[in-house]
PDB file of N, CA and C in Angstrom:
ATOM      1  N   UNK C   1      -5.180 -33.578  17.661  1.00 77.00           N
ATOM      2  CA  UNK C   1      -4.738 -33.708  16.336  1.00 77.00           C
ATOM      3  C   UNK C   1      -3.233 -34.053  16.207  1.00 77.00           C
ATOM      4  N   UNK C   2      -2.913 -35.016  15.389  1.00 86.00           N
ATOM      5  CA  UNK C   2      -1.539 -35.452  15.324  1.00 86.00           C
ATOM      6  C   UNK C   2      -0.731 -34.426  14.489  1.00 86.00           C
ATOM      7  N   UNK C   3       0.529 -34.581  14.589  1.00 84.00           N
ATOM      8  CA  UNK C   3       1.643 -33.846  13.883  1.00 84.00           C
ATOM      9  C   UNK C   3       1.282 -33.819  12.405  1.00 84.00           C
ATOM     10  N   UNK C   4       1.039 -35.082  11.881  1.00 88.00           N
ATOM     11  CA  UNK C   4       0.868 -35.231  10.352  1.00 88.00           C
ATOM     12  C   UNK C   4      -0.440 -34.553  10.002  1.00 88.00           C
ATOM     13  N   UNK C   5      -1.450 -34.539  10.773  1.00 90.00           N
ATOM     14  CA  UNK C   5      -2.694 -33.872  10.378  1.00 90.00           C
ATOM     15  C   UNK C   5      -2.521 -32.407  10.385  1.00 90.00           C
ATOM     16  N   UNK C   6      -1.754 -31.892  11.420  1.00 91.00           N
ATOM     17  CA  UNK C   6      -1.504 -30.383  11.511  1.00 91.00           C
ATOM     18  C   UNK C   6      -0.726 -30.013  10.238  1.00 91.00           C
ATOM     19  N   UNK C   7       0.282 -30.849   9.776  1.00 89.00           N
ATOM     20  CA  UNK C   7       0.972 -30.593   8.618  1.00 89.00           C
ATOM     21  C   UNK C   7       0.075 -30.321   7.307  1.00 89.00           C
ATOM     22  N   UNK C   8      -0.761 -31.262   7.307  1.00 91.00           N
ATOM     23  CA  UNK C   8      -1.762 -31.275   6.129  1.00 91.00           C
ATOM     24  C   UNK C   8      -2.658 -30.036   6.104  1.00 91.00           C
ATOM     25  N   UNK C   9      -3.119 -29.611   7.341  1.00 92.00           N
ATOM     26  CA  UNK C   9      -3.938 -28.490   7.602  1.00 92.00           C
ATOM     27  C   UNK C   9      -3.209 -27.208   7.194  1.00 92.00           C
ATOM     28  N   UNK C  10      -1.904 -27.062   7.627  1.00 91.00           N
ATOM     29  CA  UNK C  10      -1.130 -25.943   7.310  1.00 91.00           C
ATOM     30  C   UNK C  10      -0.834 -25.888   5.733  1.00 91.00           C
ATOM     31  N   UNK C  11      -0.592 -27.064   5.232  1.00 91.00           N
ATOM     32  CA  UNK C  11      -0.375 -27.044   3.801  1.00 91.00           C
ATOM     33  C   UNK C  11      -1.497 -26.570   2.973  1.00 91.00           C
ATOM     34  N   UNK C  12      -2.751 -27.127   3.365  1.00 91.00           N
ATOM     35  CA  UNK C  12      -3.955 -26.659   2.703  1.00 91.00           C
ATOM     36  C   UNK C  12      -4.242 -25.148   2.896  1.00 91.00           C
ATOM     37  N   UNK C  13      -4.041 -24.737   4.071  1.00 92.00           N
ATOM     38  CA  UNK C  13      -4.168 -23.232   4.319  1.00 92.00           C
ATOM     39  C   UNK C  13      -3.251 -22.356   3.531  1.00 92.00           C
ATOM     40  N   UNK C  14      -1.968 -22.896   3.338  1.00 93.00           N
ATOM     41  CA  UNK C  14      -1.016 -22.199   2.608  1.00 93.00           C
ATOM     42  C   UNK C  14      -1.471 -22.190   1.042  1.00 93.00           C
ATOM     43  N   UNK C  15      -2.047 -23.278   0.684  1.00 92.00           N
ATOM     44  CA  UNK C  15      -2.478 -23.383  -0.692  1.00 92.00           C
ATOM     45  C   UNK C  15      -3.703 -22.483  -0.947  1.00 92.00           C
ATOM     46  N   UNK C  16      -4.562 -22.271   0.124  1.00 92.00           N
ATOM     47  CA  UNK C  16      -5.712 -21.510   0.009  1.00 92.00           C
ATOM     48  C   UNK C  16      -5.326 -20.001  -0.071  1.00 92.00           C
ATOM     49  N   UNK C  17      -4.346 -19.692   0.808  1.00 93.00           N
ATOM     50  CA  UNK C  17      -3.879 -18.172   0.791  1.00 93.00           C
ATOM     51  C   UNK C  17      -3.238 -17.910  -0.595  1.00 93.00           C
ATOM     52  N   UNK C  18      -2.406 -18.890  -0.988  1.00 94.00           N
ATOM     53  CA  UNK C  18      -1.643 -18.586  -2.246  1.00 94.00           C
ATOM     54  C   UNK C  18      -2.664 -18.541  -3.425  1.00 94.00           C
ATOM     55  N   UNK C  19      -3.628 -19.416  -3.435  1.00 92.00           N
ATOM     56  CA  UNK C  19      -4.618 -19.384  -4.603  1.00 92.00           C
ATOM     57  C   UNK C  19      -5.377 -18.137  -4.531  1.00 92.00           C
ATOM     58  N   UNK C  20      -5.692 -17.620  -3.304  1.00 93.00           N
ATOM     59  CA  UNK C  20      -6.404 -16.386  -3.200  1.00 93.00           C
ATOM     60  C   UNK C  20      -5.675 -15.200  -3.699  1.00 93.00           C
ATOM     61  N   UNK C  21      -4.370 -15.157  -3.356  1.00 94.00           N
ATOM     62  CA  UNK C  21      -3.458 -14.124  -3.796  1.00 94.00           C
ATOM     63  C   UNK C  21      -3.332 -14.153  -5.305  1.00 94.00           C
ATOM     64  N   UNK C  22      -3.153 -15.326  -5.865  1.00 93.00           N
ATOM     65  CA  UNK C  22      -3.016 -15.463  -7.350  1.00 93.00           C
ATOM     66  C   UNK C  22      -4.228 -15.097  -8.015  1.00 93.00           C
ATOM     67  N   UNK C  23      -5.451 -15.315  -7.422  1.00 91.00           N
ATOM     68  CA  UNK C  23      -6.693 -14.932  -8.090  1.00 91.00           C
ATOM     69  C   UNK C  23      -6.825 -13.378  -7.994  1.00 91.00           C
ATOM     70  N   UNK C  24      -6.277 -12.762  -7.028  1.00 92.00           N
ATOM     71  CA  UNK C  24      -6.358 -11.308  -6.967  1.00 92.00           C
ATOM     72  C   UNK C  24      -5.401 -10.738  -8.049  1.00 92.00           C
ATOM     73  N   UNK C  25      -4.312 -11.404  -8.321  1.00 93.00           N
ATOM     74  CA  UNK C  25      -3.296 -10.864  -9.276  1.00 93.00           C
ATOM     75  C   UNK C  25      -3.827 -11.067 -10.673  1.00 93.00           C
ATOM     76  N   UNK C  26      -4.288 -12.388 -11.065  1.00 92.00           N
ATOM     77  CA  UNK C  26      -4.580 -12.769 -12.412  1.00 92.00           C
ATOM     78  C   UNK C  26      -6.061 -12.886 -12.582  1.00 92.00           C
ATOM     79  N   UNK C  27      -6.831 -12.771 -11.560  1.00 83.00           N
ATOM     80  CA  UNK C  27      -8.268 -12.876 -11.663  1.00 83.00           C
ATOM     81  C   UNK C  27      -8.616 -14.389 -11.566  1.00 83.00           C
ATOM     82  N   UNK C  28      -9.706 -14.675 -11.042  1.00 74.00           N
ATOM     83  CA  UNK C  28     -10.043 -16.196 -10.827  1.00 74.00           C
ATOM     84  C   UNK C  28     -11.369 -16.323 -10.128  1.00 74.00           C
ATOM     85  N   UNK C  29     -11.598 -17.638  -9.735  1.00 77.00           N
ATOM     86  CA  UNK C  29     -12.937 -18.073  -9.302  1.00 77.00           C
ATOM     87  C   UNK C  29     -13.029 -18.096  -7.834  1.00 77.00           C
ATOM     88  N   UNK C  30     -13.711 -19.159  -7.431  1.00 82.00           N
ATOM     89  CA  UNK C  30     -14.087 -19.206  -6.040  1.00 82.00           C
ATOM     90  C   UNK C  30     -13.170 -20.004  -5.241  1.00 82.00           C
ATOM     91  N   UNK C  31     -13.680 -20.504  -4.071  1.00 85.00           N
ATOM     92  CA  UNK C  31     -12.886 -21.135  -2.901  1.00 85.00           C
ATOM     93  C   UNK C  31     -12.205 -22.365  -3.510  1.00 85.00           C
ATOM     94  N   UNK C  32     -13.016 -23.279  -4.132  1.00 88.00           N
ATOM     95  CA  UNK C  32     -12.364 -24.482  -4.597  1.00 88.00           C
ATOM     96  C   UNK C  32     -11.320 -24.349  -5.630  1.00 88.00           C
ATOM     97  N   UNK C  33     -11.500 -23.419  -6.559  1.00 87.00           N
ATOM     98  CA  UNK C  33     -10.502 -23.209  -7.547  1.00 87.00           C
ATOM     99  C   UNK C  33      -9.244 -22.453  -6.941  1.00 87.00           C
ATOM    100  N   UNK C  34      -9.507 -21.587  -6.007  1.00 87.00           N
ATOM    101  CA  UNK C  34      -8.333 -21.041  -5.207  1.00 87.00           C
ATOM    102  C   UNK C  34      -7.564 -22.101  -4.521  1.00 87.00           C
ATOM    103  N   UNK C  35      -8.201 -23.075  -3.834  1.00 89.00           N
ATOM    104  CA  UNK C  35      -7.553 -24.160  -3.166  1.00 89.00           C
ATOM    105  C   UNK C  35      -6.716 -25.085  -4.057  1.00 89.00           C
ATOM    106  N   UNK C  36      -7.425 -25.460  -5.125  1.00 91.00           N
ATOM    107  CA  UNK C  36      -6.824 -26.286  -6.020  1.00 91.00           C
ATOM    108  C   UNK C  36      -5.604 -25.697  -6.700  1.00 91.00           C
ATOM    109  N   UNK C  37      -5.787 -24.358  -7.135  1.00 91.00           N
ATOM    110  CA  UNK C  37      -4.617 -23.787  -7.884  1.00 91.00           C
ATOM    111  C   UNK C  37      -3.551 -23.450  -6.856  1.00 91.00           C
ATOM    112  N   UNK C  38      -3.794 -23.175  -5.640  1.00 91.00           N
ATOM    113  CA  UNK C  38      -2.814 -22.924  -4.648  1.00 91.00           C
ATOM    114  C   UNK C  38      -1.964 -24.141  -4.175  1.00 91.00           C
ATOM    115  N   UNK C  39      -2.677 -25.225  -4.022  1.00 93.00           N
ATOM    116  CA  UNK C  39      -1.971 -26.519  -3.691  1.00 93.00           C
ATOM    117  C   UNK C  39      -1.156 -27.083  -4.746  1.00 93.00           C
ATOM    118  N   UNK C  40      -1.629 -27.021  -6.050  1.00 93.00           N
ATOM    119  CA  UNK C  40      -0.802 -27.440  -7.237  1.00 93.00           C
ATOM    120  C   UNK C  40       0.386 -26.346  -7.403  1.00 93.00           C
ATOM    121  N   UNK C  41       0.052 -25.120  -7.126  1.00 94.00           N
ATOM    122  CA  UNK C  41       0.998 -23.926  -7.263  1.00 94.00           C
ATOM    123  C   UNK C  41       2.086 -24.105  -6.220  1.00 94.00           C
ATOM    124  N   UNK C  42       1.772 -24.684  -5.063  1.00 93.00           N
ATOM    125  CA  UNK C  42       2.852 -24.871  -4.064  1.00 93.00           C
ATOM    126  C   UNK C  42       3.895 -25.932  -4.549  1.00 93.00           C
ATOM    127  N   UNK C  43       3.492 -27.063  -5.272  1.00 93.00           N
ATOM    128  CA  UNK C  43       4.473 -27.873  -5.784  1.00 93.00           C
ATOM    129  C   UNK C  43       5.233 -27.237  -6.921  1.00 93.00           C
ATOM    130  N   UNK C  44       4.509 -26.575  -7.876  1.00 95.00           N
ATOM    131  CA  UNK C  44       5.218 -25.963  -9.006  1.00 95.00           C
ATOM    132  C   UNK C  44       6.132 -24.863  -8.600  1.00 95.00           C
ATOM    133  N   UNK C  45       5.657 -23.971  -7.705  1.00 94.00           N
ATOM    134  CA  UNK C  45       6.508 -22.971  -7.114  1.00 94.00           C
ATOM    135  C   UNK C  45       7.802 -23.424  -6.451  1.00 94.00           C
ATOM    136  N   UNK C  46       7.568 -24.463  -5.603  1.00 92.00           N
ATOM    137  CA  UNK C  46       8.704 -25.063  -4.918  1.00 92.00           C
ATOM    138  C   UNK C  46       9.654 -25.576  -5.946  1.00 92.00           C
ATOM    139  N   UNK C  47       9.128 -26.347  -6.889  1.00 95.00           N
ATOM    140  CA  UNK C  47      10.141 -26.849  -7.939  1.00 95.00           C
ATOM    141  C   UNK C  47      10.908 -25.713  -8.689  1.00 95.00           C
ATOM    142  N   UNK C  48      10.093 -24.731  -9.124  1.00 95.00           N
ATOM    143  CA  UNK C  48      10.738 -23.673  -9.950  1.00 95.00           C
ATOM    144  C   UNK C  48      11.797 -22.939  -9.169  1.00 95.00           C
ATOM    145  N   UNK C  49      11.506 -22.559  -7.913  1.00 95.00           N
ATOM    146  CA  UNK C  49      12.506 -21.854  -7.090  1.00 95.00           C
ATOM    147  C   UNK C  49      13.684 -22.766  -6.827  1.00 95.00           C
ATOM    148  N   UNK C  50      13.564 -24.014  -6.596  1.00 94.00           N
ATOM    149  CA  UNK C  50      14.680 -24.950  -6.368  1.00 94.00           C
ATOM    150  C   UNK C  50      15.464 -25.161  -7.694  1.00 94.00           C
ATOM    151  N   UNK C  51      14.774 -25.288  -8.807  1.00 96.00           N
ATOM    152  CA  UNK C  51      15.339 -25.663 -10.118  1.00 96.00           C
ATOM    153  C   UNK C  51      16.307 -24.402 -10.497  1.00 96.00           C
ATOM    154  N   UNK C  52      15.752 -23.258 -10.392  1.00 96.00           N
ATOM    155  CA  UNK C  52      16.518 -22.070 -10.804  1.00 96.00           C
ATOM    156  C   UNK C  52      17.414 -21.495  -9.646  1.00 96.00           C
ATOM    157  N   UNK C  53      17.425 -22.168  -8.545  1.00 95.00           N
ATOM    158  CA  UNK C  53      18.321 -21.665  -7.421  1.00 95.00           C
ATOM    159  C   UNK C  53      18.010 -20.331  -6.875  1.00 95.00           C
ATOM    160  N   UNK C  54      16.717 -19.938  -6.844  1.00 93.00           N
ATOM    161  CA  UNK C  54      16.314 -18.541  -6.356  1.00 93.00           C
ATOM    162  C   UNK C  54      16.109 -18.708  -4.890  1.00 93.00           C
ATOM    163  N   UNK C  55      16.784 -17.772  -4.180  1.00 92.00           N
ATOM    164  CA  UNK C  55      16.649 -17.601  -2.744  1.00 92.00           C
ATOM    165  C   UNK C  55      16.206 -16.312  -2.430  1.00 92.00           C
ATOM    166  N   UNK C  56      15.048 -16.127  -1.642  1.00 90.00           N
ATOM    167  CA  UNK C  56      14.486 -14.853  -1.376  1.00 90.00           C
ATOM    168  C   UNK C  56      15.153 -14.083  -0.239  1.00 90.00           C
ATOM    169  N   UNK C  57      15.886 -14.873   0.603  1.00 92.00           N
ATOM    170  CA  UNK C  57      16.611 -14.187   1.626  1.00 92.00           C
ATOM    171  C   UNK C  57      15.720 -13.818   2.773  1.00 92.00           C
ATOM    172  N   UNK C  58      14.517 -14.381   2.883  1.00 93.00           N
ATOM    173  CA  UNK C  58      13.601 -14.137   3.930  1.00 93.00           C
ATOM    174  C   UNK C  58      13.730 -15.129   5.024  1.00 93.00           C
ATOM    175  N   UNK C  59      13.790 -14.744   6.351  1.00 93.00           N
ATOM    176  CA  UNK C  59      14.003 -15.701   7.328  1.00 93.00           C
ATOM    177  C   UNK C  59      12.702 -16.587   7.764  1.00 93.00           C
ATOM    178  N   UNK C  60      11.578 -15.907   7.580  1.00 94.00           N
ATOM    179  CA  UNK C  60      10.303 -16.586   7.945  1.00 94.00           C
ATOM    180  C   UNK C  60       9.949 -17.733   6.867  1.00 94.00           C
ATOM    181  N   UNK C  61       9.983 -18.883   7.326  1.00 92.00           N
ATOM    182  CA  UNK C  61       9.639 -20.004   6.349  1.00 92.00           C
ATOM    183  C   UNK C  61       8.244 -19.921   5.866  1.00 92.00           C
ATOM    184  N   UNK C  62       7.342 -19.589   6.750  1.00 92.00           N
ATOM    185  CA  UNK C  62       5.877 -19.510   6.245  1.00 92.00           C
ATOM    186  C   UNK C  62       5.715 -18.474   5.196  1.00 92.00           C
ATOM    187  N   UNK C  63       6.278 -17.382   5.383  1.00 94.00           N
ATOM    188  CA  UNK C  63       6.219 -16.364   4.194  1.00 94.00           C
ATOM    189  C   UNK C  63       6.880 -16.833   2.970  1.00 94.00           C
ATOM    190  N   UNK C  64       7.929 -17.474   3.124  1.00 95.00           N
ATOM    191  CA  UNK C  64       8.631 -17.982   1.917  1.00 95.00           C
ATOM    192  C   UNK C  64       7.749 -19.078   1.180  1.00 95.00           C
ATOM    193  N   UNK C  65       7.121 -19.921   2.007  1.00 94.00           N
ATOM    194  CA  UNK C  65       6.237 -20.914   1.333  1.00 94.00           C
ATOM    195  C   UNK C  65       5.030 -20.301   0.628  1.00 94.00           C
ATOM    196  N   UNK C  66       4.493 -19.269   1.299  1.00 94.00           N
ATOM    197  CA  UNK C  66       3.337 -18.565   0.687  1.00 94.00           C
ATOM    198  C   UNK C  66       3.738 -17.934  -0.599  1.00 94.00           C
ATOM    199  N   UNK C  67       4.968 -17.287  -0.629  1.00 95.00           N
ATOM    200  CA  UNK C  67       5.317 -16.658  -1.886  1.00 95.00           C
ATOM    201  C   UNK C  67       5.640 -17.686  -2.956  1.00 95.00           C
ATOM    202  N   UNK C  68       6.264 -18.714  -2.643  1.00 95.00           N
ATOM    203  CA  UNK C  68       6.553 -19.869  -3.573  1.00 95.00           C
ATOM    204  C   UNK C  68       5.246 -20.420  -4.137  1.00 95.00           C
ATOM    205  N   UNK C  69       4.264 -20.684  -3.300  1.00 95.00           N
ATOM    206  CA  UNK C  69       2.988 -21.264  -3.669  1.00 95.00           C
ATOM    207  C   UNK C  69       2.192 -20.217  -4.548  1.00 95.00           C
ATOM    208  N   UNK C  70       2.331 -18.884  -4.195  1.00 95.00           N
ATOM    209  CA  UNK C  70       1.595 -17.894  -4.995  1.00 95.00           C
ATOM    210  C   UNK C  70       2.158 -17.725  -6.384  1.00 95.00           C
ATOM    211  N   UNK C  71       3.511 -17.775  -6.549  1.00 96.00           N
ATOM    212  CA  UNK C  71       4.115 -17.711  -7.769  1.00 96.00           C
ATOM    213  C   UNK C  71       3.801 -18.887  -8.682  1.00 96.00           C
ATOM    214  N   UNK C  72       3.814 -20.084  -8.001  1.00 96.00           N
ATOM    215  CA  UNK C  72       3.443 -21.343  -8.578  1.00 96.00           C
ATOM    216  C   UNK C  72       2.023 -21.312  -9.034  1.00 96.00           C
ATOM    217  N   UNK C  73       1.076 -20.750  -8.141  1.00 94.00           N
ATOM    218  CA  UNK C  73      -0.428 -20.651  -8.551  1.00 94.00           C
ATOM    219  C   UNK C  73      -0.559 -19.773  -9.648  1.00 94.00           C
ATOM    220  N   UNK C  74       0.136 -18.626  -9.731  1.00 94.00           N
ATOM    221  CA  UNK C  74       0.101 -17.818 -10.918  1.00 94.00           C
ATOM    222  C   UNK C  74       0.506 -18.498 -12.247  1.00 94.00           C
ATOM    223  N   UNK C  75       1.495 -19.185 -12.199  1.00 95.00           N
ATOM    224  CA  UNK C  75       1.928 -19.951 -13.238  1.00 95.00           C
ATOM    225  C   UNK C  75       0.966 -20.951 -13.739  1.00 95.00           C
ATOM    226  N   UNK C  76       0.415 -21.746 -12.671  1.00 93.00           N
ATOM    227  CA  UNK C  76      -0.673 -22.696 -13.078  1.00 93.00           C
ATOM    228  C   UNK C  76      -1.854 -22.120 -13.666  1.00 93.00           C
ATOM    229  N   UNK C  77      -2.405 -21.048 -13.073  1.00 91.00           N
ATOM    230  CA  UNK C  77      -3.505 -20.327 -13.735  1.00 91.00           C
ATOM    231  C   UNK C  77      -3.270 -19.903 -15.016  1.00 91.00           C
ATOM    232  N   UNK C  78      -2.141 -19.224 -15.316  1.00 93.00           N
ATOM    233  CA  UNK C  78      -1.871 -18.718 -16.625  1.00 93.00           C
ATOM    234  C   UNK C  78      -1.672 -19.830 -17.625  1.00 93.00           C
ATOM    235  N   UNK C  79      -1.042 -20.912 -17.318  1.00 93.00           N
ATOM    236  CA  UNK C  79      -0.835 -22.082 -18.129  1.00 93.00           C
ATOM    237  C   UNK C  79      -2.266 -22.770 -18.444  1.00 93.00           C
ATOM    238  N   UNK C  80      -3.052 -22.911 -17.475  1.00 89.00           N
ATOM    239  CA  UNK C  80      -4.459 -23.391 -17.562  1.00 89.00           C
ATOM    240  C   UNK C  80      -5.323 -22.506 -18.591  1.00 89.00           C
ATOM    241  N   UNK C  81      -5.148 -21.110 -18.476  1.00 89.00           N
ATOM    242  CA  UNK C  81      -5.834 -20.318 -19.417  1.00 89.00           C
ATOM    243  C   UNK C  81      -5.308 -20.455 -20.898  1.00 89.00           C
ATOM    244  N   UNK C  82      -4.061 -20.859 -21.019  1.00 92.00           N
ATOM    245  CA  UNK C  82      -3.442 -21.019 -22.386  1.00 92.00           C
ATOM    246  C   UNK C  82      -3.978 -22.309 -23.019  1.00 92.00           C
ATOM    247  N   UNK C  83      -4.163 -23.317 -22.146  1.00 91.00           N
ATOM    248  CA  UNK C  83      -4.664 -24.579 -22.594  1.00 91.00           C
ATOM    249  C   UNK C  83      -6.073 -24.633 -22.868  1.00 91.00           C
ATOM    250  N   UNK C  84      -6.878 -24.085 -22.025  1.00 79.00           N
ATOM    251  CA  UNK C  84      -8.439 -24.057 -22.190  1.00 79.00           C
ATOM    252  C   UNK C  84      -8.894 -22.994 -23.041  1.00 79.00           C
TER     253      UNK C  84
END
């Protein structure tokens, strides 16, 4: 497996974990909805944390990315519920 393919797999796994954690916090659906909300949430969370200049002070980059993606997924799910 190439480095690029491994990056995509890690990105999707982070999105899946974040979507699952978000569904535990705000309630939610199945595997596909967790994956989609987590992947979109990764972008949203990364943007929000950068925009507001929030630093968690955690050394482990994987944990930081999961937290960013989870917060973003929660925001995405709550906004989706407001719209629908």
